[in-house]
mmCIF file of C-alpha atoms in Angstrom:
data_model
loop_
_atom_site.group_PDB
_atom_site.id
_atom_site.type_symbol
_atom_site.label_atom_id
_atom_site.label_comp_id
_atom_site.label_asym_id
_atom_site.label_seq_id
_atom_site.Cartn_x
_atom_site.Cartn_y
_atom_site.Cartn_z
ATOM 1 C CA THR R 358 -9.669 12.732 20.525
ATOM 2 C CA PRO R 359 -7.246 13.914 23.263
ATOM 3 C CA HIS R 360 -8.488 11.080 25.498
ATOM 4 C CA LEU R 361 -8.055 8.574 22.676
ATOM 5 C CA LYS R 362 -4.493 9.772 22.134
ATOM 6 C CA ASP R 363 -3.837 9.271 25.841
ATOM 7 C CA PHE R 364 -5.344 5.785 25.654
ATOM 8 C CA SER R 365 -3.198 4.978 22.622
ATOM 9 C CA ARG R 366 -0.069 6.060 24.481
ATOM 10 C CA TRP R 367 -1.076 4.078 27.594
ATOM 11 C CA LEU R 368 -1.757 0.982 25.489
ATOM 12 C CA GLU R 369 1.654 1.288 23.878
ATOM 13 C CA LEU R 370 3.288 1.381 27.317
ATOM 14 C CA VAL R 371 1.265 -1.621 28.483
ATOM 15 C CA LEU R 372 2.190 -3.700 25.443
ATOM 16 C CA ARG R 373 5.834 -2.771 25.911
ATOM 17 C CA ASP R 374 5.638 -4.069 29.485
ATOM 18 C CA VAL R 375 3.842 -7.225 28.322
ATOM 19 C CA SER R 376 6.634 -7.831 25.794
ATOM 20 C CA VAL R 377 9.190 -7.765 28.587
ATOM 21 C CA LEU R 378 7.093 -10.080 30.773
ATOM 22 C CA LEU R 379 6.501 -12.595 27.980
ATOM 23 C CA ALA R 380 10.206 -12.714 27.163
ATOM 24 C CA GLY R 381 10.593 -14.731 30.364
ATOM 25 C CA LEU R 382 13.886 -13.140 31.329
ATOM 26 C CA PRO R 383 15.163 -13.413 34.915
ATOM 27 C CA LEU R 384 14.673 -10.337 37.065
ATOM 28 C CA GLN R 385 18.387 -9.570 37.021
ATOM 29 C CA SER R 386 18.243 -9.157 33.238
ATOM 30 C CA VAL R 387 15.414 -6.606 33.288
ATOM 31 C CA LYS R 388 16.549 -4.400 36.154
ATOM 32 C CA SER R 389 17.629 -1.696 33.712
ATOM 33 C CA TYR R 390 14.113 -1.620 32.221
ATOM 34 C CA LYS R 391 11.661 0.934 33.643
ATOM 35 C CA PRO R 392 8.157 -0.573 33.533
ATOM 36 C CA SER R 393 5.151 1.731 33.369
ATOM 37 C CA CYS R 394 2.412 -0.596 34.609
ATOM 38 C CA PHE R 395 4.054 -2.712 37.283
ATOM 39 C CA SER R 396 6.840 -2.476 39.814
ATOM 40 C CA LEU R 397 10.004 -4.469 39.341
ATOM 41 C CA SER R 398 9.472 -5.770 42.863
ATOM 42 C CA ASP R 399 6.265 -7.401 41.533
ATOM 43 C CA TYR R 400 7.914 -8.771 38.395
ATOM 44 C CA LYS R 401 7.724 -12.438 39.364
ATOM 45 C CA ALA R 402 4.167 -12.076 40.644
ATOM 46 C CA VAL R 403 2.716 -10.489 37.487
ATOM 47 C CA GLN R 404 4.790 -12.388 34.920
ATOM 48 C CA PRO R 405 2.550 -15.514 34.814
ATOM 49 C CA PHE R 406 -0.512 -13.388 34.019
ATOM 50 C CA ALA R 407 0.938 -11.493 31.053
ATOM 51 C CA ARG R 408 -0.009 -14.160 28.519
ATOM 52 C CA GLU R 409 -3.552 -14.369 29.891
ATOM 53 C CA ALA R 410 -3.992 -10.585 29.606
ATOM 54 C CA LEU R 411 -2.506 -10.233 26.123
ATOM 55 C CA ALA R 412 -5.746 -10.796 24.184
ATOM 56 C CA THR R 413 -7.540 -8.207 26.320
ATOM 57 C CA PHE R 414 -4.926 -5.560 25.570
ATOM 58 C CA LEU R 415 -4.943 -6.406 21.860
ATOM 59 C CA ARG R 416 -8.668 -5.653 21.842
ATOM 60 C CA GLY R 417 -7.603 -2.100 22.618
ATOM 61 C CA THR R 418 -5.477 -1.994 19.460
ATOM 62 C CA CYS R 419 -8.446 -3.306 17.451
ATOM 63 C CA ALA R 420 -10.713 -0.648 18.946
ATOM 64 C CA LEU R 421 -8.282 2.136 18.048
ATOM 65 C CA CYS R 422 -7.993 0.825 14.479
ATOM 66 C CA SER R 423 -11.795 0.779 14.148
ATOM 67 C CA LEU R 424 -12.149 4.294 15.557
ATOM 68 C CA SER R 425 -9.392 5.535 13.271
ATOM 69 C CA ALA R 426 -11.178 4.048 10.243
ATOM 70 C CA GLN R 427 -14.489 5.610 11.304
ATOM 71 C CA GLY R 428 -12.845 9.002 11.738
ATOM 72 C CA LYS R 429 -11.239 8.874 8.306
ATOM 73 C CA GLY R 430 -14.587 7.872 6.786
ATOM 74 C CA GLN R 431 -16.215 10.909 8.383
ATOM 75 C CA ASP R 432 -13.430 13.134 7.058
ATOM 76 C CA ARG R 433 -13.977 11.852 3.512
ATOM 77 C CA ARG R 434 -17.739 12.464 3.720
ATOM 78 C CA ARG R 435 -17.120 16.018 4.940
ATOM 79 C CA GLY R 436 -14.486 16.658 2.305
ATOM 80 C CA SER R 437 -11.766 17.140 4.924
ATOM 81 C CA PRO R 438 -8.207 15.894 4.295
ATOM 82 C CA THR R 439 -7.674 12.563 6.076
ATOM 83 C CA GLY R 440 -4.215 13.635 7.176
ATOM 84 C CA ALA R 441 -5.714 16.399 9.327
ATOM 85 C CA ARG R 442 -6.943 13.898 11.923
ATOM 86 C CA PRO R 443 -4.357 12.811 14.531
ATOM 87 C CA CYS R 444 -3.171 9.235 14.078
ATOM 88 C CA LEU R 445 -4.643 6.963 16.774
ATOM 89 C CA VAL R 446 -2.507 3.953 15.869
ATOM 90 C CA PRO R 447 1.143 5.078 15.848
ATOM 91 C CA ALA R 448 3.907 3.002 14.324
ATOM 92 C CA ASP R 449 5.266 1.788 17.681
ATOM 93 C CA LEU R 450 1.844 0.471 18.695
ATOM 94 C CA VAL R 451 1.559 -1.395 15.393
ATOM 95 C CA ARG R 452 5.046 -2.850 15.835
ATOM 96 C CA LEU R 453 4.305 -4.010 19.385
ATOM 97 C CA SER R 454 0.849 -5.425 18.610
ATOM 98 C CA LEU R 455 1.928 -7.462 15.601
ATOM 99 C CA GLY R 456 5.158 -8.530 17.291
ATOM 100 C CA LEU R 457 3.235 -9.912 20.252
ATOM 101 C CA VAL R 458 0.809 -11.730 17.957
ATOM 102 C CA VAL R 459 3.716 -13.333 16.087
ATOM 103 C CA PHE R 460 5.325 -14.330 19.382
ATOM 104 C CA ALA R 461 2.081 -15.857 20.695
ATOM 105 C CA LEU R 462 1.432 -17.789 17.490
ATOM 106 C CA SER R 463 4.955 -19.175 17.390
ATOM 107 C CA ASP R 464 5.209 -20.084 21.080
ATOM 108 C CA GLN R 465 4.761 -23.861 21.131
ATOM 109 C CA HIS R 466 5.239 -24.020 24.903
ATOM 110 C CA HIS R 467 1.955 -22.175 25.549
ATOM 111 C CA LEU R 468 -0.695 -23.099 22.998
ATOM 112 C CA SER R 469 -3.262 -20.352 22.481
ATOM 113 C CA SER R 470 -6.971 -20.939 23.025
ATOM 114 C CA VAL R 471 -9.439 -20.478 20.173
ATOM 115 C CA PRO R 472 -10.850 -17.237 21.685
ATOM 116 C CA ASP R 473 -7.316 -15.830 21.915
ATOM 117 C CA LEU R 474 -6.538 -16.897 18.339
ATOM 118 C CA ARG R 475 -9.712 -15.153 17.247
ATOM 119 C CA ILE R 476 -8.403 -11.900 18.766
ATOM 120 C CA TYR R 477 -4.973 -12.415 17.149
ATOM 121 C CA LEU R 478 -6.600 -12.761 13.717
ATOM 122 C CA ARG R 479 -8.736 -9.702 14.297
ATOM 123 C CA THR R 480 -5.663 -7.724 15.381
ATOM 124 C CA ILE R 481 -3.800 -8.713 12.223
ATOM 125 C CA ARG R 482 -6.765 -7.772 10.024
ATOM 126 C CA GLU R 483 -7.456 -4.431 11.714
ATOM 127 C CA VAL R 484 -3.800 -3.396 11.812
ATOM 128 C CA LEU R 485 -3.118 -4.360 8.181
ATOM 129 C CA VAL R 486 -6.114 -2.413 6.894
ATOM 130 C CA ASN R 487 -5.251 0.565 9.098
ATOM 131 C CA SER R 488 -1.592 0.583 8.034
ATOM 132 C CA ALA R 489 -2.634 0.703 4.361
ATOM 133 C CA SER R 490 -5.045 3.618 4.791
ATOM 134 C CA PRO R 491 -4.211 7.210 3.748
ATOM 135 C CA GLY R 492 -2.593 9.216 6.518
ATOM 136 C CA SER R 493 -1.285 6.195 8.416
ATOM 137 C CA ASP R 494 2.218 6.580 9.827
ATOM 138 C CA SER R 495 2.730 2.815 10.197
ATOM 139 C CA GLY R 496 3.032 1.890 6.520
ATOM 140 C CA SER R 497 6.806 1.575 6.782
ATOM 141 C CA VAL R 498 6.457 -0.879 9.691
ATOM 142 C CA VAL R 499 4.465 -3.481 7.766
ATOM 143 C CA THR R 500 6.654 -4.046 4.719
ATOM 144 C CA VAL R 501 6.010 -6.664 2.043
ATOM 145 C CA ASN R 502 8.498 -9.029 3.715
ATOM 146 C CA TYR R 503 6.857 -8.511 7.111
ATOM 147 C CA PHE R 504 3.396 -9.024 5.628
ATOM 148 C CA MET R 505 4.333 -12.258 3.852
ATOM 149 C CA ASP R 506 5.990 -13.617 7.007
ATOM 150 C CA LEU R 507 2.896 -12.709 9.023
ATOM 151 C CA MET R 508 0.568 -14.476 6.593
ATOM 152 C CA ALA R 509 2.875 -17.509 6.532
ATOM 153 C CA ARG R 510 2.587 -17.794 10.306
ATOM 154 C CA VAL R 511 -1.195 -17.602 10.120
ATOM 155 C CA TRP R 512 -1.070 -20.343 7.485
ATOM 156 C CA THR R 513 1.269 -22.548 9.567
ATOM 157 C CA TYR R 514 -0.088 -22.113 13.072
ATOM 158 C CA ILE R 515 -3.816 -21.696 12.363
ATOM 159 C CA PHE R 516 -4.888 -22.819 8.880
ATOM 160 C CA ARG R 517 -2.804 -26.007 8.852
ATOM 161 C CA VAL R 518 -4.021 -27.051 12.307
ATOM 162 C CA PRO R 519 -7.316 -28.819 11.468
ATOM 163 C CA GLN R 520 -9.148 -27.952 14.682
ATOM 164 C CA HIS R 521 -8.095 -24.309 14.561
ATOM 165 C CA CYS R 522 -8.944 -24.015 10.877
ATOM 166 C CA SER R 523 -12.416 -25.435 11.471
ATOM 167 C CA ASP R 524 -13.142 -23.195 14.457
ATOM 168 C CA LEU R 525 -11.677 -20.050 12.915
ATOM 169 C CA LEU R 526 -12.623 -20.363 9.255
ATOM 170 C CA PRO R 527 -14.890 -17.261 9.305
ATOM 171 C CA GLU R 528 -12.075 -15.153 10.802
ATOM 172 C CA LEU R 529 -9.556 -16.526 8.280
ATOM 173 C CA LEU R 530 -11.907 -15.633 5.424
ATOM 174 C CA GLU R 531 -12.432 -12.136 6.877
ATOM 175 C CA LEU R 532 -8.663 -11.641 6.995
ATOM 176 C CA VAL R 533 -8.100 -12.769 3.399
ATOM 177 C CA HIS R 534 -11.105 -10.746 2.214
ATOM 178 C CA ALA R 535 -9.779 -7.598 3.934
ATOM 179 C CA VAL R 536 -6.282 -8.067 2.492
ATOM 180 C CA SER R 537 -7.697 -8.705 -0.981
ATOM 181 C CA GLY R 538 -9.859 -5.606 -0.672
ATOM 182 C CA VAL R 539 -6.829 -3.457 0.076
ATOM 183 C CA ILE R 540 -4.831 -4.868 -2.832
ATOM 184 C CA TRP R 541 -7.489 -5.103 -5.538
ATOM 185 C CA THR R 542 -10.197 -2.644 -4.484
ATOM 186 C CA GLN R 543 -8.575 0.316 -2.741
ATOM 187 C CA GLY R 544 -6.067 0.481 -5.582
ATOM 188 C CA SER R 545 -5.423 -1.342 -8.801
ATOM 189 C CA ALA R 546 -3.165 -4.343 -8.471
ATOM 190 C CA HIS R 547 -0.995 -2.705 -11.116
ATOM 191 C CA ASP R 548 -0.957 0.935 -10.018
ATOM 192 C CA GLY R 549 2.664 0.866 -8.896
ATOM 193 C CA LYS R 550 5.789 1.257 -10.974
ATOM 194 C CA LYS R 551 6.578 -1.363 -13.562
ATOM 195 C CA GLY R 552 9.796 -3.316 -13.732
ATOM 196 C CA SER R 553 11.831 -5.698 -11.619
ATOM 197 C CA GLU R 554 12.355 -3.426 -8.606
ATOM 198 C CA ASP R 555 12.795 -4.916 -5.147
ATOM 199 C CA ILE R 556 9.504 -4.590 -3.275
ATOM 200 C CA SER R 557 10.573 -6.335 -0.052
ATOM 201 C CA ASP R 558 10.963 -3.133 1.995
ATOM 202 C CA MET R 559 7.979 -1.287 0.516
ATOM 203 C CA PRO R 560 4.792 -0.798 2.556
ATOM 204 C CA TRP R 561 2.865 -4.025 2.030
ATOM 205 C CA ALA R 562 -0.120 -2.648 0.125
ATOM 206 C CA GLN R 563 1.987 -0.451 -2.156
ATOM 207 C CA GLY R 564 4.485 -3.215 -2.856
ATOM 208 C CA LEU R 565 1.869 -5.813 -3.734
ATOM 209 C CA ARG R 566 0.313 -3.478 -6.307
ATOM 210 C CA VAL R 567 3.557 -3.089 -8.252
ATOM 211 C CA ASP R 568 3.568 -4.633 -11.722
ATOM 212 C CA ALA R 569 6.635 -6.772 -11.082
ATOM 213 C CA GLU R 570 7.327 -10.496 -10.898
ATOM 214 C CA GLU R 571 7.959 -10.510 -7.135
ATOM 215 C CA ALA R 572 4.664 -8.716 -6.501
ATOM 216 C CA ARG R 573 2.781 -11.092 -8.802
ATOM 217 C CA LEU R 574 4.190 -14.092 -6.940
ATOM 218 C CA ALA R 575 3.148 -12.553 -3.621
ATOM 219 C CA ARG R 576 -0.358 -11.835 -4.926
ATOM 220 C CA ASP R 577 -0.607 -15.400 -6.232
ATOM 221 C CA SER R 578 0.419 -16.698 -2.814
ATOM 222 C CA ILE R 579 -2.346 -14.708 -1.103
ATOM 223 C CA GLY R 580 -4.810 -15.816 -3.771
ATOM 224 C CA GLY R 581 -3.788 -19.421 -3.186
ATOM 225 C CA GLN R 582 -4.411 -19.058 0.537
ATOM 226 C CA ALA R 583 -7.854 -17.633 -0.186
ATOM 227 C CA LEU R 584 -8.743 -20.576 -2.446
#
């Protein structure tokens, strides 16, 4: 576990550097930034390769999410509290990973390849499930508003592109199945408070389980995407 925590921290630093590189800012604008994985003197040399390396680094986030889920499953079987295990996917890593996926999906100047899109979908699925699990410290990052915006981008930039939809249909179904499992299996779709409360800033899984009109509309939207 100590090595995994170190890897998690290193991955967070790498993704932070990748975010700066993908922003495409001139060197003068990033001189106040202190990169961890490259020298500012190499900024122009490494910048073109950041996009190419993104999918590889996101595989690291997926691996940490999978290991975190396995560890929590072992804790449950042993009767240990899930919160006792150190979190392998901290909130900042979730924020960076999903932010980079959103950026890559929305960037019409550099269209993503199908293999890269496959990794983006896997990252979204793994991070969403992980953020909704007991003991996660990233629930506040992925709010209902964030979740709905994320799913809308998947719908716009993958599902509604015929070639992408055809090539990635299994991954799209896995994503919707995982999200549905969190909402309707891990907890009742009505186990939250009743009323007309604003769910927009709630953690996504908690907010979508609330018995309120806004939550019902959001659930219907996800159900419509599944159909």
